[in-house]
Coordinates of C-alpha atoms and ligand atoms in Angstrom, one line a residue:
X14 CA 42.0 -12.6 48.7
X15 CA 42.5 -14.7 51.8
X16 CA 39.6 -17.3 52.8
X17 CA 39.0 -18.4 56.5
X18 CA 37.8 -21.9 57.8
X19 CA 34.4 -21.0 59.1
X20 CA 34.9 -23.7 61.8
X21 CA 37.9 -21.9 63.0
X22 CA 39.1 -18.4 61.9
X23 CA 42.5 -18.9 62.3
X24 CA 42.5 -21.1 59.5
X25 CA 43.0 -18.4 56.6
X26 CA 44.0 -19.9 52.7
X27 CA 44.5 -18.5 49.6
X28 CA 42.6 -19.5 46.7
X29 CA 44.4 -22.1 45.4
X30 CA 44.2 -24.3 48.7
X31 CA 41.0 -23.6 49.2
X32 CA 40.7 -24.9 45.7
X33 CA 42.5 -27.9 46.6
X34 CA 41.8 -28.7 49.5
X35 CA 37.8 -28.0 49.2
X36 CA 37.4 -27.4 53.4
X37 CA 39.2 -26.7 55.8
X38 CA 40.0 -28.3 59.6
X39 CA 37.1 -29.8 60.9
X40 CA 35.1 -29.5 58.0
X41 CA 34.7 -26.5 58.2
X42 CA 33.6 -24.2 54.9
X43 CA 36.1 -21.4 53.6
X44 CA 34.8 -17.8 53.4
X45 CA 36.1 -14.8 51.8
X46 CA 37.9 -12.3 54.2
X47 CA 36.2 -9.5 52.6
X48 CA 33.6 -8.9 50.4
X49 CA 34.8 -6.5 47.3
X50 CA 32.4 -4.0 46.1
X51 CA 31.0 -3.7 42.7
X52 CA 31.9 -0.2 41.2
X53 CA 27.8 1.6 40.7
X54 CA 28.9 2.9 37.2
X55 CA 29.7 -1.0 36.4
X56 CA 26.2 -2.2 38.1
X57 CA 24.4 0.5 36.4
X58 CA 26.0 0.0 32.9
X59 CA 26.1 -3.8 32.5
X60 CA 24.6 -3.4 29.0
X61 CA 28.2 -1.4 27.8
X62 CA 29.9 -4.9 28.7
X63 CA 30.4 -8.5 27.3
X64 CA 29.4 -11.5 29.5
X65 CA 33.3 -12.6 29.5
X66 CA 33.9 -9.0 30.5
X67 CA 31.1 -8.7 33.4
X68 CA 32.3 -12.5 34.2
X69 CA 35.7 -11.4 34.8
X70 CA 35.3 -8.5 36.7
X71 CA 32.9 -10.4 39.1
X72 CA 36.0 -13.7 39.8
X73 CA 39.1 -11.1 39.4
X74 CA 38.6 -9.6 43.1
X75 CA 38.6 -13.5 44.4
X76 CA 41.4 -14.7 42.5
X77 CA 43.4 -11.9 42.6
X78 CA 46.9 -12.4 41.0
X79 CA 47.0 -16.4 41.7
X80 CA 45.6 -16.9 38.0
X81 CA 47.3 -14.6 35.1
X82 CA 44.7 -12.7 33.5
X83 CA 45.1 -14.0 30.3
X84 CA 44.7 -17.7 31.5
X85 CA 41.7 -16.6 34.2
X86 CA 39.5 -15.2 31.0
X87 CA 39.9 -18.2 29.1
X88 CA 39.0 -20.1 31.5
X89 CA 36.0 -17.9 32.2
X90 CA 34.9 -17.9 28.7
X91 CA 35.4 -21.9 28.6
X92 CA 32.9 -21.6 31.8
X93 CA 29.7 -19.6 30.0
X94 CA 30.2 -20.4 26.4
X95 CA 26.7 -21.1 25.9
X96 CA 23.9 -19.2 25.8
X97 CA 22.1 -18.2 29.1
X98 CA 18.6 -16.4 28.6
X99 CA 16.2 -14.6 30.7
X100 CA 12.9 -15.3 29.3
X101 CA 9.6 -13.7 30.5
X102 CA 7.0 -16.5 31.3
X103 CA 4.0 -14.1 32.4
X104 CA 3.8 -10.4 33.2
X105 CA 5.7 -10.5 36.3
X106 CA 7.8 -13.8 36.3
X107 CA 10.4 -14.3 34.0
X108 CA 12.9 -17.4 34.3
X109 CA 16.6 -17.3 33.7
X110 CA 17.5 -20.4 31.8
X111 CA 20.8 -21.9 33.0
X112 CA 20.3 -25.1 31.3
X113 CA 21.9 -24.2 28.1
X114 CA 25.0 -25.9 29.4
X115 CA 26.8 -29.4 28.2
X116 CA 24.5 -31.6 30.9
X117 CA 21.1 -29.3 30.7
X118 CA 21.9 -28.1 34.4
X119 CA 23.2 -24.8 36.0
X120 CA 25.8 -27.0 37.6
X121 CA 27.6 -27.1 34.5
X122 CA 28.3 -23.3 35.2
X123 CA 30.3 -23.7 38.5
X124 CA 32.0 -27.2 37.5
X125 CA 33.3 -26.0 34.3
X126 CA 35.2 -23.1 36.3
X127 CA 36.1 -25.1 39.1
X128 CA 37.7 -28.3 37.1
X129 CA 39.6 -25.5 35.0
X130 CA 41.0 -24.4 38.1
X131 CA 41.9 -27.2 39.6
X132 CA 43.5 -28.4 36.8
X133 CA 45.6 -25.4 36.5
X134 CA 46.8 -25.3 40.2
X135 CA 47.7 -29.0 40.0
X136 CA 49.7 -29.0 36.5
X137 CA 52.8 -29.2 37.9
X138 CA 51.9 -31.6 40.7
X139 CA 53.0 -35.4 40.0
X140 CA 50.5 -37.1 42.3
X141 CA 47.4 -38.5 40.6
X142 CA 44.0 -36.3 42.2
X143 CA 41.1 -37.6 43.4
X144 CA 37.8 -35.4 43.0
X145 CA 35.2 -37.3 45.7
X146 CA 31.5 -35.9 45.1
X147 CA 28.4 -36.7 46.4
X148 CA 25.4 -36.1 43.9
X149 CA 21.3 -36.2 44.5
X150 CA 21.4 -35.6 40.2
X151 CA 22.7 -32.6 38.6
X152 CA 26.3 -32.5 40.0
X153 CA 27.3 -35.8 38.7
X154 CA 26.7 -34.9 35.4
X155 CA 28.1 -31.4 35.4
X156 CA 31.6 -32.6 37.5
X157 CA 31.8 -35.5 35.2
X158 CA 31.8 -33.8 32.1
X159 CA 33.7 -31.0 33.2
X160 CA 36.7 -33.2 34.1
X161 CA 36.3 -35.5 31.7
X162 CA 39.4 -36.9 29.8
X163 CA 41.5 -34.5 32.4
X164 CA 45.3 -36.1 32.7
X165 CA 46.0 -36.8 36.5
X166 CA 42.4 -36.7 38.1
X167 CA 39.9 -38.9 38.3
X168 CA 36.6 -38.7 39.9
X169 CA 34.1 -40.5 42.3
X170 CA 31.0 -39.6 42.6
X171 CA 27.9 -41.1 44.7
X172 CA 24.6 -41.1 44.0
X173 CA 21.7 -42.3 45.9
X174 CA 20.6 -45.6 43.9
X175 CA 16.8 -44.8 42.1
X176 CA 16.4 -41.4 43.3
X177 CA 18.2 -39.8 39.8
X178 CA 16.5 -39.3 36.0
X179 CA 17.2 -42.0 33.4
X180 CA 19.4 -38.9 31.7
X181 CA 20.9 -37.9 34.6
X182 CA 21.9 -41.8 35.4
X183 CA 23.2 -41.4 32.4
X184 CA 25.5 -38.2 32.2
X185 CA 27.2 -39.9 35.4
X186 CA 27.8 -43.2 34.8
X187 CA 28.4 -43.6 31.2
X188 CA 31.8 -41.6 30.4
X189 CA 34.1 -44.1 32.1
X190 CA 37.9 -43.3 31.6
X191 CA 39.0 -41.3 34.6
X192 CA 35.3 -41.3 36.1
X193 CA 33.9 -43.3 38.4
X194 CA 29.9 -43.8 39.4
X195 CA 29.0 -45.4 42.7
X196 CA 25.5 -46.3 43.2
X197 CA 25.0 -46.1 47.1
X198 CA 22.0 -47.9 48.8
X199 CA 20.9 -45.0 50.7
X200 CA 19.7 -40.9 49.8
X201 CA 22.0 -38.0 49.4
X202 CA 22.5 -37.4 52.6
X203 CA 24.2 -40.8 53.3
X204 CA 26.0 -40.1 50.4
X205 CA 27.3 -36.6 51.6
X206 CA 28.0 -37.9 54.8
X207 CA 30.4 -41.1 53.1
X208 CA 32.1 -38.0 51.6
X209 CA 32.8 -35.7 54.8
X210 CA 33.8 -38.7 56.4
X211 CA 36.5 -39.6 53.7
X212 CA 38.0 -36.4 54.3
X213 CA 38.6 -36.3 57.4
X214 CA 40.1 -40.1 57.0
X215 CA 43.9 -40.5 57.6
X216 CA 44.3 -43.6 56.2
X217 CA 43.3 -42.7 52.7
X218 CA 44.4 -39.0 52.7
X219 CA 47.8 -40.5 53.2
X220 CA 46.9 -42.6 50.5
X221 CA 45.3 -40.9 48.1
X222 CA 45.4 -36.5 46.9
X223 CA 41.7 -36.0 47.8
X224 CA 39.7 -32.9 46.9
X225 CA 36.1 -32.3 46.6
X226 CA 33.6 -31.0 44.0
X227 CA 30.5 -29.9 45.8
X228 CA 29.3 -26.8 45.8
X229 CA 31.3 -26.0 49.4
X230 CA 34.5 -26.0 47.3
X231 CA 34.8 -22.1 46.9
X232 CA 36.0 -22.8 43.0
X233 CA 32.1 -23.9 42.4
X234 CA 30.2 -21.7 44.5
X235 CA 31.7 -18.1 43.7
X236 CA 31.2 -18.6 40.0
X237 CA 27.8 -19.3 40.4
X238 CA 27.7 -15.1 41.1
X239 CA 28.1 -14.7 36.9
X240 CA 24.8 -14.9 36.1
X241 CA 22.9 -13.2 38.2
X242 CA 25.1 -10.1 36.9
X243 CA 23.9 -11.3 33.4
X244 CA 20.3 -12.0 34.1
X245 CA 20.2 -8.2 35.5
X246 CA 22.2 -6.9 32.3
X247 CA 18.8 -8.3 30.5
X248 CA 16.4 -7.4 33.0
X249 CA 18.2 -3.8 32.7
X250 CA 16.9 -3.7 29.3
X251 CA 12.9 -3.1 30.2
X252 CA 12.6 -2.7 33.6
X253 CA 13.7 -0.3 35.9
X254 CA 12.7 -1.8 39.5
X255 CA 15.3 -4.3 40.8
X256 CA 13.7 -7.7 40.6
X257 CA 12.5 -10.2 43.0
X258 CA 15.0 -13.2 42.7
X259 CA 13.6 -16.9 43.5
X260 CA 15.8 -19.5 43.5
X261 CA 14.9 -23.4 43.4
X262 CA 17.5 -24.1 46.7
X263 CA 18.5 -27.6 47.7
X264 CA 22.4 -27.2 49.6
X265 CA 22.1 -23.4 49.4
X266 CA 25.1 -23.0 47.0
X267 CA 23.0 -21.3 44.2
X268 CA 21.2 -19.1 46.4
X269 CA 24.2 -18.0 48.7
X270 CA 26.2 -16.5 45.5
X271 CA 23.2 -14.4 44.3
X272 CA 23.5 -13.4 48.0
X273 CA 26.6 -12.2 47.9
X274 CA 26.6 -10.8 44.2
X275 CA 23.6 -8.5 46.2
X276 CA 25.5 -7.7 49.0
X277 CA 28.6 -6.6 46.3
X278 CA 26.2 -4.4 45.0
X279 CA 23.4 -6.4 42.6
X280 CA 20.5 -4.9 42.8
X281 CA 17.8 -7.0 44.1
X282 CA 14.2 -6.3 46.0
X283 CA 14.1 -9.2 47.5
X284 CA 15.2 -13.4 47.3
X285 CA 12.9 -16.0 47.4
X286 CA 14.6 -19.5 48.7
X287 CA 12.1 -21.7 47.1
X288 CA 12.2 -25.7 48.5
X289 CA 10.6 -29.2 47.8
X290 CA 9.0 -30.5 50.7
X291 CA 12.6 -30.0 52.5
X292 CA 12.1 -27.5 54.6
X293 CA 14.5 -26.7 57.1
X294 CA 15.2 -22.8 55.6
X295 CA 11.9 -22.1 55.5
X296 CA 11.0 -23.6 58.7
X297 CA 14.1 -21.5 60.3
X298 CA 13.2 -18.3 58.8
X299 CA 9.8 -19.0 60.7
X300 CA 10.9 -20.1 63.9
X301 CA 14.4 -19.2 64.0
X302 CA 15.1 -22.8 65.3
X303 CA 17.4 -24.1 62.3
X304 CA 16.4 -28.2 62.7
X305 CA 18.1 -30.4 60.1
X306 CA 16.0 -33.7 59.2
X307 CA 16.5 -36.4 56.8
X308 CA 15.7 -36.2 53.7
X309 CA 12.5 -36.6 51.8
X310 CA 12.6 -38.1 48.3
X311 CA 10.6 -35.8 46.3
X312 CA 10.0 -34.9 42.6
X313 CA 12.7 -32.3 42.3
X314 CA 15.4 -34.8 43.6
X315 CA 17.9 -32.5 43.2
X316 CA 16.7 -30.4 46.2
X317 CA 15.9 -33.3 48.7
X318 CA 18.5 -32.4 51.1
X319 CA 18.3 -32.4 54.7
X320 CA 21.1 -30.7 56.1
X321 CA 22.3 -27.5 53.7
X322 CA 25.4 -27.2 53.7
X323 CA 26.4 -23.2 52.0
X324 CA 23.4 -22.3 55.2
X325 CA 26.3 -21.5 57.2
X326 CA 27.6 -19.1 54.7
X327 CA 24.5 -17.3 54.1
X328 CA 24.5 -16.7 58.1
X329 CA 28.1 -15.5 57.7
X330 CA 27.1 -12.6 55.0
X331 CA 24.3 -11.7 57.0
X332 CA 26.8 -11.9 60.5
X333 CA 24.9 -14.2 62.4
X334 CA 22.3 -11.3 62.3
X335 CA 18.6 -13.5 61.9
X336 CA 16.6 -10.0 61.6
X337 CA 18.7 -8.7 58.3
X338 CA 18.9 -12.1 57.0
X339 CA 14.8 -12.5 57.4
X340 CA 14.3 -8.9 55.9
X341 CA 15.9 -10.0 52.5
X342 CA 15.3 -13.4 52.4
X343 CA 11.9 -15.0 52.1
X344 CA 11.5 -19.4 52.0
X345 CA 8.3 -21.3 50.9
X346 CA 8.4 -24.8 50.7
X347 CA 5.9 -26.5 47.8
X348 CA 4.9 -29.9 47.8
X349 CA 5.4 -32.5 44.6
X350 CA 1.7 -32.0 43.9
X351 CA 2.3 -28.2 44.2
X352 CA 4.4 -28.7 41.5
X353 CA 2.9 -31.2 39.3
X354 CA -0.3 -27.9 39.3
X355 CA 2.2 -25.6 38.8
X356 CA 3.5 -27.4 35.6
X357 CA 0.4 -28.4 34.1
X358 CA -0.8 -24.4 34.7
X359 CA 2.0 -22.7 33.2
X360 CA 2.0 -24.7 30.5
X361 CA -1.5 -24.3 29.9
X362 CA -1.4 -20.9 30.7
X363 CA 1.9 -19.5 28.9
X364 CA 2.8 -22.3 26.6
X365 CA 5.7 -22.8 29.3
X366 CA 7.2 -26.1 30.1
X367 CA 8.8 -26.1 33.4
X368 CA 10.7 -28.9 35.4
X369 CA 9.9 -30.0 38.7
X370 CA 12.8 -27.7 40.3
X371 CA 11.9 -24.4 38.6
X372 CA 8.1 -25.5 39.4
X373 CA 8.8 -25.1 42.6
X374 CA 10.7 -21.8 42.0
X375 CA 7.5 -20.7 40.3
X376 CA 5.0 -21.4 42.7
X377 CA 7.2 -19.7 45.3
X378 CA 7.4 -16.6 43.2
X379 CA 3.7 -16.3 42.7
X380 CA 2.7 -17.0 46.6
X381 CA 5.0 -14.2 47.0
X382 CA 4.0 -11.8 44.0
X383 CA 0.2 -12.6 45.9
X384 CA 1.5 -11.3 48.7
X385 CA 3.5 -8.4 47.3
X386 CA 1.5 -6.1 44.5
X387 CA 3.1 -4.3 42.1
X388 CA 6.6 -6.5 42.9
X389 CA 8.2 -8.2 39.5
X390 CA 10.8 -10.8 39.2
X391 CA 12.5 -14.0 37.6
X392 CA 13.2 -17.3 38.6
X393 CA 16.3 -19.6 38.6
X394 CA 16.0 -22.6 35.5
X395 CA 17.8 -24.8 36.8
X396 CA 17.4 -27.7 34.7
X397 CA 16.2 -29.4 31.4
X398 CA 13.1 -30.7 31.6
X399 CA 14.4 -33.6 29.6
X400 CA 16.0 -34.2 32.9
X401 CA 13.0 -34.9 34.6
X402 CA 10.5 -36.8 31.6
X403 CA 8.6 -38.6 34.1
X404 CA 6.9 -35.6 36.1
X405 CA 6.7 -33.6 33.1
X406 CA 4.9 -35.3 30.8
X407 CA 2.5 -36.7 33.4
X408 CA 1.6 -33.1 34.1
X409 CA 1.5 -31.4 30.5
X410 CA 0.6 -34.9 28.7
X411 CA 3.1 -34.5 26.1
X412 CA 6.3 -36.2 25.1
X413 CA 9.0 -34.3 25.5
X414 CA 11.9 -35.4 23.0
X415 CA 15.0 -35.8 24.5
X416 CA 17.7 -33.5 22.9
X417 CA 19.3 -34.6 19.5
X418 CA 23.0 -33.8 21.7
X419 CA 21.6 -36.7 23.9
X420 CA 21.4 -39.7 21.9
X421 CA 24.6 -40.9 21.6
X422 CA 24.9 -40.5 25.4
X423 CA 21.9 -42.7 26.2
X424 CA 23.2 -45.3 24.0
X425 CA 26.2 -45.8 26.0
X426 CA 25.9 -48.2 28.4
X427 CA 25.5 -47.8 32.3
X428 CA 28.6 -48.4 34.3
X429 CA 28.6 -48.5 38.4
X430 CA 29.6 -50.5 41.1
X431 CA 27.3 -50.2 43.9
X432 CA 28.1 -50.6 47.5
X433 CA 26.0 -49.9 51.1
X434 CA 26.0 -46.2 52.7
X435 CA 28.7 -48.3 54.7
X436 CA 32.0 -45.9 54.9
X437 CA 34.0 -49.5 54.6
X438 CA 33.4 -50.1 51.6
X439 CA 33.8 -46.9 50.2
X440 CA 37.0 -47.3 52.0
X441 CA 38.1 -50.0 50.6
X442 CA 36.7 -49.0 46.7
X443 CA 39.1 -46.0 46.8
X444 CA 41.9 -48.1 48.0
X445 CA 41.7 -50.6 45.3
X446 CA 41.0 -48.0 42.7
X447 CA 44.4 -46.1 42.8
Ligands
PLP792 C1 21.5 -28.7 42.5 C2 20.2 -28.3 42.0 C3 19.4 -27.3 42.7 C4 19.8 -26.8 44.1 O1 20.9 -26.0 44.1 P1 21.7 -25.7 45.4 O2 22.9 -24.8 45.1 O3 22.1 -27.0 46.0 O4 20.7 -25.0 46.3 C5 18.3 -26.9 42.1 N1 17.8 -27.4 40.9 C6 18.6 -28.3 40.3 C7 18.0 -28.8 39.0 C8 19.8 -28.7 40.8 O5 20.5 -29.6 40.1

């Protein structure tokens, strides 16, 4: 499988540039060439297969011969070795929880494949690599741990300063070794923008290997396809309707590989791009004007982006077409007291306890299930809610314990260094480091 720039088509890469090299010229997102089909008999029969067998089946076509097999399915069975359940909530919502992982988030999923790659295609490479990553929470933790202790790469990774969970300060500032936190004075998007703006830096890509870790590198977001191909193996098992899909959406990543899984064939009725107060999908879906703000802090921080990145990839599977793209894709955007409601109902309701993100996934699903009769469906679990203890406890008024697995890690103590959203001092903090 080739992958072109889509900033410039000429560009085409194979997959373990676009690995490396996380975008192309200008920017610019890879793509895949083609999109490979699902077989029907396969889509139809997911119960007669393992998860590492579904798993491999759905990365082979994109990988191709660039990984040996053997290697590619350990890798993929390193990437969903825990457990990763679709749990019915009420009648017609179920909820998919991906927070089974080593950091409680569904980012664990597409890190863990992407830092096994990486460190595969750079084994024989004798220049130290330096993963850069801009986090508003849950990618910290997931890219941290999944490269944790790896020989020859180290990571950065930004964070907006106050706008991340006690736990998930934790998961990304406390390993040390070969990762590095930055606490930037400023939101995600400054910290995204730092990033983009390092890559396209001379100086320091002379200097330094540089790749990135957010969900534009291909190696995290085609993953990410798994398990929405193991969420319908279970949904398979009692219903026969394809389901409505609702996924909490912050950069798009998430939501863009269901998309594609669906156009290779995944059965789904419709997808649900459910955001915080954020609301430049939704508003584009309504007005066709796509109008990227700044971003709102909000109680799902992990979704207070401004700018989506992976929305030029959804407009590339849909080709540029806004009608086909509105006919399968539906956005709501819920406010944080939307959310605090929708927490405090569910669990009074079903005995439920939701986070802030997949609050807002379910208040999305059931403004649409209102609008929709007779339509059924699950929701992306994104997090923990461990993650989020504030917001949850203030809405269900009970403690949540934080996960025996997590005490060691909040004992450890916090290390950062914190700069402006200044790109100079970045600069000069990934000089010094090397
Ligand atoms: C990152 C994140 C999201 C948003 O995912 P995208 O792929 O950026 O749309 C939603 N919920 C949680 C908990 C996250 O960490």
């Amino acid at each position: 499988m080739k992958y072109y720039n889509l900033k410039d088509s000429q560009e085409k890469v194979d997959f373990r540039t676009a690995t490396i090299k996380g975008q192309g010229k200008d920017k610019g997102l890879f793509f895949p060439e083609s999109i490979p089909q699902f077989e029907k008999e396969f889509i139809q029969n997911l119960h007669q297969y393992s998860d590492e067998e579904i798993a491999y089946r759905c990365m082979k076509d994109f990988i191709g011969d660039e990984i040996p097999s053997e290697i590619l399915r350990e890798i993929i069975a390193e990437t969903i070795s825990f457990e990763i359940p679709l749990q019915k909530i009420s009648d017609r919502i179920s909820i998919l929880e991906l927070f089974h992982g080593p950091t409680l988030a569904f980012k664990d999923i597409g890190a863990r494949f992407m830092s096994r790659c990486l460190s595969y295609f750079l084994k024989d490479q004798d220049r130290k690599v330096t993963v850069l990553v801009a986090t508003s929470g849950d990618t910290g933790g997931a890219v941290a741990h999944g490269f944790y202790g790896l020989p020859d790469i180290d990571v950065v990774i930004l964070y907006p300063k106050n706008r991340v969970s006690p736990v998930q300060e934790k998961q990304l500032t406390a390993l040390g070794e070969n990762i590095f936190a930055l606490e930037v004075n400023g939101s995600f998007d400054d910290c995204q923008g730092l990033v983009k703006q390092t890559f396209t830096n001379e100086e320091i890509n002379k200097k330094l290997f540089l790749t990135s870790a957010n969900s534009i590198n291909i190696a995290r977001w085609l993953p990410q396809q798994i398990y929405y191909l193991l969420a319908l193996k279970q949904w398979q098992k009692s219903e026969k309707e394809a389901p409505v899909i609702c996924v909490p959406s912050g950069n798009f990543g998430n939501i863009c590989a269901g998309l594609l899984a669906h156009l290779r064939g995944l059965p789904a009725e419709h997808f649900i791009a459910a955001c915080n107060a954020n609301d430049v999908v939704p508003e584009y879906l309504k007005t066709q004007n796509f109008k990227p703000k700044k971003a709102l802090a909000t109680l799902s921080n992990a979704m207070d982006v401004g700018d989506p990145s992976n929305f030029v990839r959804i407009m590339e599977l849909f080709g540029q077409n806004f009608g086909s793209l509105k006919n399968k894709i539906s956005g709501y955007s819920v406010n944080d007291e939307e959310t605090m409601n929708t927490i405090t109902e569910v669990h009074k309701k079903y005995k439920y306890i939701l986070e802030p993100h997949s609050a807002v996934a379910f208040a999305s699903m059931e403004q649409y299930l209102s609008e929709n009769p007779g339509k059924k469906g699950f929701i992306l679990g994104t997090a923990h809610p461990v993650k989020f203890p504030d917001a949850v406890e203030k809405a269900i008024k009970v403690k949540i314990e934080i996960p025996e697995s997590l005490n060691d890690l909040m004992k450890k103590e916090k290390k950062t260094v914190e700069i402006n959203s200044d790109f100079e001092e970045l600069r000069r903090f990934l000089l010094d480091k090397n």
